[in-house]
Short mmCIF file of C-alpha atoms and ligand atoms in Angstrom, two decimals:
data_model
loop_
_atom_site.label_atom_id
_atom_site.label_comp_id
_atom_site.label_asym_id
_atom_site.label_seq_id
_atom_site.Cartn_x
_atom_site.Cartn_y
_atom_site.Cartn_z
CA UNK A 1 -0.11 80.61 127.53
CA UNK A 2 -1.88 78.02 125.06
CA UNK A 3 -0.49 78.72 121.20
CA UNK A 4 -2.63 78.16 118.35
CA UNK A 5 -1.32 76.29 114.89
CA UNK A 6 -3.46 76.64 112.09
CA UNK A 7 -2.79 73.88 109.45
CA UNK A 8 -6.10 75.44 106.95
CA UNK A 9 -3.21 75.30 104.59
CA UNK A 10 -1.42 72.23 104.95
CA UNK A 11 -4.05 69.24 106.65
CA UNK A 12 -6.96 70.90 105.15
CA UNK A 13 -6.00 71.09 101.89
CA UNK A 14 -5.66 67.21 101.97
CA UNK A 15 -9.76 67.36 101.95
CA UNK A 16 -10.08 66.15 98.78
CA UNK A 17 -11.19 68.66 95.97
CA UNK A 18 -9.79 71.34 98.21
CA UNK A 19 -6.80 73.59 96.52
CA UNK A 20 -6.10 77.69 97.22
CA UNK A 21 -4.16 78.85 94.45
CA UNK A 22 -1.02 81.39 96.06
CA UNK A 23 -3.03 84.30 96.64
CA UNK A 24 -5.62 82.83 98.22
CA UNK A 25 -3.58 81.13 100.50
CA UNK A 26 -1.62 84.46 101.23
CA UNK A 27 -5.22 86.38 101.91
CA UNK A 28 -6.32 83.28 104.33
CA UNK A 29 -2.38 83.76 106.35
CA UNK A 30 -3.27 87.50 106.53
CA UNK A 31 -6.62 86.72 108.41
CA UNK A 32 -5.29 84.05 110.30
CA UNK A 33 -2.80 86.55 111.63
CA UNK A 34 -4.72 88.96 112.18
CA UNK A 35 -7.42 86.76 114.44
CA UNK A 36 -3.98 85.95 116.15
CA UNK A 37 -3.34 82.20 115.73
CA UNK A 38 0.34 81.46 116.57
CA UNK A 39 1.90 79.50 113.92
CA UNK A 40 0.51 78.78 110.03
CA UNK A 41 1.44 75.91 108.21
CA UNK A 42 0.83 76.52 104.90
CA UNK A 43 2.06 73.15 103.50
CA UNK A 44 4.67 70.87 101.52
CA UNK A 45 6.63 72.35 99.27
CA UNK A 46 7.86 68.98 97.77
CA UNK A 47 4.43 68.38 96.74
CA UNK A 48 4.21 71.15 93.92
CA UNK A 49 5.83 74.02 93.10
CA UNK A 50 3.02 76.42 93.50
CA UNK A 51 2.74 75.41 97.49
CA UNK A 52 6.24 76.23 97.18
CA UNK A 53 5.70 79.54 95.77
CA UNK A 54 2.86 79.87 98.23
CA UNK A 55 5.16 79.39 101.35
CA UNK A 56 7.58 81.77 99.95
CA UNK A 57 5.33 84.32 99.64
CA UNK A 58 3.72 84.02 102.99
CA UNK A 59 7.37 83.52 104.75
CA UNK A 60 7.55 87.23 103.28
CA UNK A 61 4.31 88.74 103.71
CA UNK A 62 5.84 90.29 106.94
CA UNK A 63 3.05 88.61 109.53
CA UNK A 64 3.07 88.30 113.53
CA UNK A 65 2.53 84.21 113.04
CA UNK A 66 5.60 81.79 112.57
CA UNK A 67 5.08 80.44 109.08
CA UNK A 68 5.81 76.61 108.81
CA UNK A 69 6.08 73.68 106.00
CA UNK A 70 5.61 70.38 106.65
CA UNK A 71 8.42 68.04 106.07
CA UNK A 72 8.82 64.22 105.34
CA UNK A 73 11.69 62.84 107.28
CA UNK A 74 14.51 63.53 104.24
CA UNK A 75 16.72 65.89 104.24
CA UNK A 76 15.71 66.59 100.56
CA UNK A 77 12.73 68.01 101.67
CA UNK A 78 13.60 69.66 104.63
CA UNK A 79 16.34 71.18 102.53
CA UNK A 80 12.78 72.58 99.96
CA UNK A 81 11.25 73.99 102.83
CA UNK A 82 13.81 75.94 104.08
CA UNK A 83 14.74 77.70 100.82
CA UNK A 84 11.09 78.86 101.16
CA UNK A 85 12.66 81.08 104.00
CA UNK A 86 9.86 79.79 106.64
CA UNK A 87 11.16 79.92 110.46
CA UNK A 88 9.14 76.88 111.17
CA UNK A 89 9.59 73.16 110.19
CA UNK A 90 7.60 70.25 111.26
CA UNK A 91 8.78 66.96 110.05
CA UNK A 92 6.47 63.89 110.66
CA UNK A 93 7.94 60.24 110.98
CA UNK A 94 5.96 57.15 113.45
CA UNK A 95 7.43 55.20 115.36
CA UNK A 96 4.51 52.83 115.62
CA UNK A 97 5.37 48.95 115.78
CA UNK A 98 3.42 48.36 112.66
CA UNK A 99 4.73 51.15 110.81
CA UNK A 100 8.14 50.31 111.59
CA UNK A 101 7.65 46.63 110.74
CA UNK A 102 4.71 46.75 107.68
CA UNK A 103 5.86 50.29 105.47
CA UNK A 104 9.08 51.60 106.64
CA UNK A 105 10.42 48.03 107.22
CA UNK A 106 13.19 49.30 109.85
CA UNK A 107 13.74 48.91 113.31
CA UNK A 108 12.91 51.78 115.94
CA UNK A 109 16.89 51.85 116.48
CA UNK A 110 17.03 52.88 112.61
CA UNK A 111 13.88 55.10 112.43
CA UNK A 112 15.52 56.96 115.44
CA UNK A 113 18.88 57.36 113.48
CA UNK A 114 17.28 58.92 110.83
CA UNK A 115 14.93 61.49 112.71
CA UNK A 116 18.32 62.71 114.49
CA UNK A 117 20.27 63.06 111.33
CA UNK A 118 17.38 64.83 109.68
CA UNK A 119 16.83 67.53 112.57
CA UNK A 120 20.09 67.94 112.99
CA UNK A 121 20.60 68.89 109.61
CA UNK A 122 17.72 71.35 109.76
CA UNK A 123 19.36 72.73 113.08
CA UNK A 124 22.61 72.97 110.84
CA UNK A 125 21.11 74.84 108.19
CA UNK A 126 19.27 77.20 110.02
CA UNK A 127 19.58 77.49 114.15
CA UNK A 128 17.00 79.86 114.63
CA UNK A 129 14.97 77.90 113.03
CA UNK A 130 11.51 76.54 115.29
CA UNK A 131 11.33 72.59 114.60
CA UNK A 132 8.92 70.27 115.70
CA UNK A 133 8.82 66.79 115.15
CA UNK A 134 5.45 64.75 115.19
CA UNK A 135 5.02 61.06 115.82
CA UNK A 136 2.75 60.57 113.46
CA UNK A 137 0.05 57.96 114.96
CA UNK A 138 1.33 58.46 118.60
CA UNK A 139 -1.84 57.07 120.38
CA UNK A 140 -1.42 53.56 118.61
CA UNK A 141 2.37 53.87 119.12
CA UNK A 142 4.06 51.63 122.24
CA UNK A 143 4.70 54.83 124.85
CA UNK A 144 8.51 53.26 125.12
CA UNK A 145 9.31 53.99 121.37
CA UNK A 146 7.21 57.78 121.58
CA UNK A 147 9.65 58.28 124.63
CA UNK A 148 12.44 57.25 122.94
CA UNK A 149 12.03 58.96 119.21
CA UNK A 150 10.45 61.70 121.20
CA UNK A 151 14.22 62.30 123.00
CA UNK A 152 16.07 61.85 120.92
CA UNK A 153 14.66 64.23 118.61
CA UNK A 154 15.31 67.15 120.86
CA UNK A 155 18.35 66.34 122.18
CA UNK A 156 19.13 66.47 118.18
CA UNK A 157 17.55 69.99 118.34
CA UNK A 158 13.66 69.99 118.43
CA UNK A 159 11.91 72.38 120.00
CA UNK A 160 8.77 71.08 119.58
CA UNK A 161 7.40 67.25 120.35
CA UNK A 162 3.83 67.04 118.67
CA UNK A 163 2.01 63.77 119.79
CA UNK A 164 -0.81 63.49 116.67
CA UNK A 165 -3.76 61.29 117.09
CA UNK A 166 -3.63 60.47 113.51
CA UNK A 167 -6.77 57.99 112.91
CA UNK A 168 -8.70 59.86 115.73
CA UNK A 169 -8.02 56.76 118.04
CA UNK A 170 -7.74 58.51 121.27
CA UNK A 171 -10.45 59.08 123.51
CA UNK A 172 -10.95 61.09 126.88
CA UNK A 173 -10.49 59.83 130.33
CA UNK A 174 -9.10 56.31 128.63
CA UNK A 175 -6.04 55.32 130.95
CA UNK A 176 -3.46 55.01 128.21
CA UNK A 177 -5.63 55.77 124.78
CA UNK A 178 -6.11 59.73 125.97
CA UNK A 179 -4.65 62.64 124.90
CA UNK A 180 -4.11 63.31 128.85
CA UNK A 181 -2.15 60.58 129.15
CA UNK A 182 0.10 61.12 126.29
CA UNK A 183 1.13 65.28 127.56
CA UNK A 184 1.17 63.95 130.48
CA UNK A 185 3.40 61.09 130.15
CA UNK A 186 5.77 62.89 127.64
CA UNK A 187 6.11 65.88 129.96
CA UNK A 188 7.13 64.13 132.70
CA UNK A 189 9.47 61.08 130.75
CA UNK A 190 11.07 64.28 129.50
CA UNK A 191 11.20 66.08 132.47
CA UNK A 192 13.14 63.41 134.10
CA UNK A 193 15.65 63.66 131.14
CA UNK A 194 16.33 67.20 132.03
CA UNK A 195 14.55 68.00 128.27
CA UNK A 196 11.53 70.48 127.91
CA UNK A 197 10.39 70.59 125.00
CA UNK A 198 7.15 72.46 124.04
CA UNK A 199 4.07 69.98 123.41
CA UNK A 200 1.62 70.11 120.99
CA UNK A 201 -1.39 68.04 119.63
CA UNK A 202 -2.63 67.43 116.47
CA UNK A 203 -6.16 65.43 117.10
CA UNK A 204 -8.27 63.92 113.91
CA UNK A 205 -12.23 64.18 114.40
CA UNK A 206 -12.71 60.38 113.11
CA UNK A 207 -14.98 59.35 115.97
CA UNK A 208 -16.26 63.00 116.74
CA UNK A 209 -13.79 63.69 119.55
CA UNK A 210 -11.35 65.80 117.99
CA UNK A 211 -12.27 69.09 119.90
CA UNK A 212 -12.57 66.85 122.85
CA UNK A 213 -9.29 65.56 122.97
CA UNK A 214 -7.95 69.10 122.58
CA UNK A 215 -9.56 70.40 125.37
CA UNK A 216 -7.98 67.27 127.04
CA UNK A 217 -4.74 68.22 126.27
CA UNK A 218 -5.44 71.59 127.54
CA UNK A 219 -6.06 70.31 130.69
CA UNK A 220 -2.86 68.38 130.72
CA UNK A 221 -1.02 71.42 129.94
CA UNK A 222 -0.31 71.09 126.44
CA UNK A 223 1.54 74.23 124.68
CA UNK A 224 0.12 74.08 120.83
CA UNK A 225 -3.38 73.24 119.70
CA UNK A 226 -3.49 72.46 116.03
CA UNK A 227 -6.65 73.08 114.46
CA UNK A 228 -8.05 74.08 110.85
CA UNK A 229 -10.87 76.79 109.47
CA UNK A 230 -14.34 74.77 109.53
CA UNK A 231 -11.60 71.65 110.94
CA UNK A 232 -10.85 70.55 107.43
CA UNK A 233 -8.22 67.76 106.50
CA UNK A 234 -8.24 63.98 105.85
CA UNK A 235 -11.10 61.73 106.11
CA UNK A 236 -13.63 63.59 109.15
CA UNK A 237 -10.80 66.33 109.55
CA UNK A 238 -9.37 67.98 112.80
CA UNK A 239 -10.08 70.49 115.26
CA UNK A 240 -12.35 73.78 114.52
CA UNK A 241 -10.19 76.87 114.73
CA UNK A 242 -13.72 78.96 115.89
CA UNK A 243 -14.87 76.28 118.23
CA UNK A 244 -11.40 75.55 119.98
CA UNK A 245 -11.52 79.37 120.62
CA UNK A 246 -15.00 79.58 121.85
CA UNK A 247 -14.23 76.58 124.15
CA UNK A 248 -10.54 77.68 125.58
CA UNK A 249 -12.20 81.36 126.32
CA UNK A 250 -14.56 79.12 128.09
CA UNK A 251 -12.17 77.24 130.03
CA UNK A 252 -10.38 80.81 130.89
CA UNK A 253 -8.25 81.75 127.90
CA UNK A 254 -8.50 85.46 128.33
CA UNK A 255 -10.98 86.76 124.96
CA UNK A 256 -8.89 89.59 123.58
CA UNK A 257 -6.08 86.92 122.91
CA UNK A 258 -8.28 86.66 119.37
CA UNK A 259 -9.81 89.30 117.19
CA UNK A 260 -13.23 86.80 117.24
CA UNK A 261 -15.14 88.94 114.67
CA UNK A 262 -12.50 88.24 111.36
CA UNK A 263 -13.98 84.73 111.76
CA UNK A 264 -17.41 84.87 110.35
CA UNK A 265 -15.83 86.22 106.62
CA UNK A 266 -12.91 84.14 107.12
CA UNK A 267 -15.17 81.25 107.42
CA UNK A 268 -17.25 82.15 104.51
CA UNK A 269 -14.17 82.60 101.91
CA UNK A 270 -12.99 79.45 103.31
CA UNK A 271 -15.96 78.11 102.77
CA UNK A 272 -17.02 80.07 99.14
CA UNK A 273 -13.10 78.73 97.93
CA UNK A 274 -12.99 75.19 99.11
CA UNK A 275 -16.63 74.31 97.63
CA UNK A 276 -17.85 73.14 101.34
CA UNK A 277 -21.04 74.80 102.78
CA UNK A 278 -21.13 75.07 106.09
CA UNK A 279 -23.83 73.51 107.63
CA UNK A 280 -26.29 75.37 108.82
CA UNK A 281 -26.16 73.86 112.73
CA UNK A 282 -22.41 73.88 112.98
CA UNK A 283 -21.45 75.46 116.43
CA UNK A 284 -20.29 78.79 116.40
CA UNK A 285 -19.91 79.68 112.86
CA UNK A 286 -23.55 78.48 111.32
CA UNK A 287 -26.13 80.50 109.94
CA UNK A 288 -28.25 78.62 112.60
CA UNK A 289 -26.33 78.73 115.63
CA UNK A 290 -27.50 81.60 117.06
CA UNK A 291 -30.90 81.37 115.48
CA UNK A 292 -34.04 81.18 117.90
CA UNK A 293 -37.14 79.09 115.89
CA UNK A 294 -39.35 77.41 118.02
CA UNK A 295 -41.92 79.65 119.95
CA UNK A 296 -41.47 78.68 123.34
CA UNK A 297 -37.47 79.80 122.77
CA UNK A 298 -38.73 82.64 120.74
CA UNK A 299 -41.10 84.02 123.62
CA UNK A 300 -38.42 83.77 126.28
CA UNK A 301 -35.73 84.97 123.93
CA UNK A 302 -37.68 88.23 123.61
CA UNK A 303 -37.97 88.80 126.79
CA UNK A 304 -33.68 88.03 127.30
CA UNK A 305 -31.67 85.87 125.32
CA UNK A 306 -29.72 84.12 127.54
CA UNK A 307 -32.68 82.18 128.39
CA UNK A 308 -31.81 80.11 125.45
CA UNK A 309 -28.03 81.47 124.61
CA UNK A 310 -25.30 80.48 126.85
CA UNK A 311 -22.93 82.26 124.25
CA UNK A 312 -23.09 85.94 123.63
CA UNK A 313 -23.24 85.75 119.92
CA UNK A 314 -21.39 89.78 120.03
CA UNK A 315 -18.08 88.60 120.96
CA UNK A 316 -17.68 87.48 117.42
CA UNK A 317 -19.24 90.39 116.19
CA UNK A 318 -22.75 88.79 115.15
CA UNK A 319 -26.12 89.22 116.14
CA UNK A 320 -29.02 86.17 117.10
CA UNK A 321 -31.83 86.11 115.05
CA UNK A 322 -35.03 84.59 114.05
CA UNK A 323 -36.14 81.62 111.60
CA UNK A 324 -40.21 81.76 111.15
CA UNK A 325 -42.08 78.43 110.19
CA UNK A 326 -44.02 75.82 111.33
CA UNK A 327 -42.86 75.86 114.76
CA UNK A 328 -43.42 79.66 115.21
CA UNK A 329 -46.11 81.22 117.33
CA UNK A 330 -47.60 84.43 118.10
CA UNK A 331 -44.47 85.97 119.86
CA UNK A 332 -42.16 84.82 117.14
CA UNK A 333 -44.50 86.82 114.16
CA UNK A 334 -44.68 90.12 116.85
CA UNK A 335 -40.98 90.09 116.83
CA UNK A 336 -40.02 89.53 113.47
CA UNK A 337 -42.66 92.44 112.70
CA UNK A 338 -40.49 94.86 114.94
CA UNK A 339 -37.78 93.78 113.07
CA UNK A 340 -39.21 95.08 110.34
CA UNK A 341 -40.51 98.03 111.49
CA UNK A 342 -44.21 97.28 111.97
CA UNK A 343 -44.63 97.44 115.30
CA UNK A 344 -47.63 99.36 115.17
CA UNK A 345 -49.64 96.94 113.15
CA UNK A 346 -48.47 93.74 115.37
CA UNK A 347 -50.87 95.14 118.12
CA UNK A 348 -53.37 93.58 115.50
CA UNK A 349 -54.48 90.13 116.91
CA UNK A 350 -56.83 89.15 113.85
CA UNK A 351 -53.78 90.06 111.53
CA UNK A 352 -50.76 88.32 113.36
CA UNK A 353 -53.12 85.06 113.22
CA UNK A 354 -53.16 85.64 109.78
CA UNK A 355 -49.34 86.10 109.08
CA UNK A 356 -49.05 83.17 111.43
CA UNK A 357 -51.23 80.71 109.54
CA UNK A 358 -49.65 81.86 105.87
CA UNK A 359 -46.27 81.49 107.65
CA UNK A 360 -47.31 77.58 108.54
CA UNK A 361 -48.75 77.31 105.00
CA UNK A 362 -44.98 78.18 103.42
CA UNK A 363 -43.83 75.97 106.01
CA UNK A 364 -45.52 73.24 104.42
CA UNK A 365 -43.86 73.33 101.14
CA UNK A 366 -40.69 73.24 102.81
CA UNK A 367 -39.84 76.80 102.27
CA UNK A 368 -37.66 78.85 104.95
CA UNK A 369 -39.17 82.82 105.15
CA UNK A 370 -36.57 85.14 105.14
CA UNK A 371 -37.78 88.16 107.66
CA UNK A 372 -35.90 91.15 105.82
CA UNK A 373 -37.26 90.66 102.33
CA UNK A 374 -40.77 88.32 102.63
CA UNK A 375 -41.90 88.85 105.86
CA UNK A 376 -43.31 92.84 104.56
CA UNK A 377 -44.81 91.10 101.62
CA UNK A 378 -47.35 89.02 103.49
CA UNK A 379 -47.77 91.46 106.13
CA UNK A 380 -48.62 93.79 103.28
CA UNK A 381 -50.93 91.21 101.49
CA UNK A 382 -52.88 90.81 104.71
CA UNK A 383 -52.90 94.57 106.10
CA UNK A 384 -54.51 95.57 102.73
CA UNK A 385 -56.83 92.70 101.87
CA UNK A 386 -57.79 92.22 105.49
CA UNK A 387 -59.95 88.88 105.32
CA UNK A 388 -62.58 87.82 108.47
CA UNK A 389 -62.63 85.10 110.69
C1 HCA B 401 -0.21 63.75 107.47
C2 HCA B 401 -0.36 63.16 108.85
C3 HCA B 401 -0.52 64.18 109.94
C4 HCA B 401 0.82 64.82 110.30
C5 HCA B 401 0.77 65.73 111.47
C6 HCA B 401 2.04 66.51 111.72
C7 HCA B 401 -1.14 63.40 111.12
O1 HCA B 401 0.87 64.10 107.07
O2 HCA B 401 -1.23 63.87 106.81
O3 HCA B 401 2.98 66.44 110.92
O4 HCA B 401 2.13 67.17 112.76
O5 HCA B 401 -2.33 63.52 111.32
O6 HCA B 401 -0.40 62.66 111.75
O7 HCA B 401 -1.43 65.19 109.55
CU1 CU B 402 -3.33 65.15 110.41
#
């Protein structure tokens, strides 16, 4: 069964301008639970002592999820993160040729020896303890080092190898640059080692293809998806927690593995705290994506809305609706005049036209009309001060 790690806390508070003080970290863990995502990591508590206090407080808040910090390969900070009390630790180190060569100056031998002594010490500490260990920048990384690191870290005690397209490099059905190749490859370089770990991917949205190259290690039978609310983090961020869901339903993750319908507030507190609108046409959790405009889509969606839906916008517990403008016609006013209650006066040709021709004139300006609280307004106007053609 595909596992979902939510990293809101720890990648998508490196968007910059984006900090949740303790409590609002601890309210986001409770709703992430509760929608049923696997594994939170909340952050680095090297970084400051508030995410500190933060994971502390969440490692106690008594939730379903494995609660995680992050980790730079040194034992100094794995030693922080596990006097937060979390029962998850990922600690990042790459093994890429120009990493090893240009920053860490070392040689994979000695970037090896210290990723062993570091889990091991964590294993030491703590045996129950979940660890993972990333290769940070595994796509650009020679395969022969990932397999090596990758080994040796579990033989040293990780349970978890997560291959992270760092600079969203990777791309789908590439030979040796896809996320399929990498699970694949792993799983079975491992296999033949008689090791078994679980695999898990961490994919950046640089070129667009983050949720891509998740579903592409889905397919290659990846364990853990990591993803963040509205996919925040570094530079153009990761996955989309609401449209991996969405899309692994899709692909036949059974639906009641997620309570769907905490996402819309989640999304908006997410949103209301980190000072990001959503945009209005972002799949899934936009104001706009399940809003019918035009009047050709408006005339078929009153008749069913599948015509122009292929998602059933109830599963996560929200309704479609209606925009009125420019590009509305007849059908669009009659509906948005039921949805008001005045049904009875949109059998009324000569006023619809009316409505519809003061609806265009809004339009113009640039205005939106907002059915619940305009839309009676004009109807009223015109229904009272009927005018003639
Ligand atoms: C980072 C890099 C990282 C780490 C992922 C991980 C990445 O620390 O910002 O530790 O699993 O994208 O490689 O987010
Ligand atoms: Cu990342």
């Amino acid at each position: 069964m595909i596992r979902i790690l939510d990293s809101t806390l720890r990648e998508g508070e490196q968007t910059p301008g984006v900090y949740f003080s303790p409590d609002k970290k601890l309210y986001i863990a409770q709703m992430l639970d509760q929608i049923g995502v696997d594994i939170i990591e909340v952050g680095n508590p090297a970084v400051d002592n508030e995410i500190a206090l933060a994971i502390q407080q969440i490692a106690h808040a008594g939730l379903k999820a494995k609660i995680g910090a992050h980790s730079l390969c040194r034992i100094d900070n794995v030693q922080k993160a596990l006097d937060c009390g979390v029962n998850f630790l990922g600690i990042f180190f790459s093994v890429s040729q120009k990493r090893l060569e240009n920053d860490y100056n070392i040689c994979l031998n000695q970037a090896i020896e210290k990723i062993v002594e570091v889990i091991s010490y964590a294993k030491l500490q703590q045996p129950d303890l979940l660890i993972r260990y990333t290769l940070e920048d595994t796509v650009r990384s020679p395969i022969e080092n990932v397999i090596d690191a990758a080994s040796a870290a579990v033989k040293a005690g990780a349970n978890i190898i997560s291959i992270a397209d760092t600079t969203g490099y990777a791309t789908p059905f590439h030979p040796y640059r896809s996320i399929y190749f990498h699970v694949q490859t792993l799983k079975a370089e491992l296999g033949n080692l008689g090791l078994f770990p679980q695999i898990e991917v961490h994919c950046h949205n640089d070129k667009g293809l983050a949720l891509a190259n998740a579903l592409d290690a889905y397919r290659a039978g990846a364990d853990i998806i990591d993803v963040a609310i509205m996919g925040l983090g570094e530079r153009a961020g990761v996955v989309d927690l609401a449209e991996l869901l969405i899309n692994l339903i899709d692909m036949g993750e059974e639906e009641k593995l997620w309570q769907l319908t905490y996402l819309s507030n989640l999304y908006n507190f997410v949103s209301e705290n980190s000072h990001i609108p959503i945009p209005p046409h972002q799949p899934i959790t936009g104001k706009n994506a399940f809003t019918h405009y035009a009047g050709v889509h408006v005339k078929a969606i009153a008749k069913d809305e599948r015509l122009y839906q292929s998602l059933d916008p109830e599963i996560l517990g929200v309704k479609s609706n209606l925009a009125l403008g420019m590009q509305s016609g007849f059908a669009a006013i009659e509906l948005a005049m039921k949805k008001i209650g005045k049904e009875e006066l949109a059998k009324d040709k000569n006023l619809l036209a009316q409505i519809l021709q003061e609806v265009k004139e809004i339009a113009k300006r640039g205005t939106s009309i907002d059915i619940e609280k305009e839309l009676p307004y004009i109807v009223d106007r015109y229904y009272k001060n009927p005018t003639t053609n």
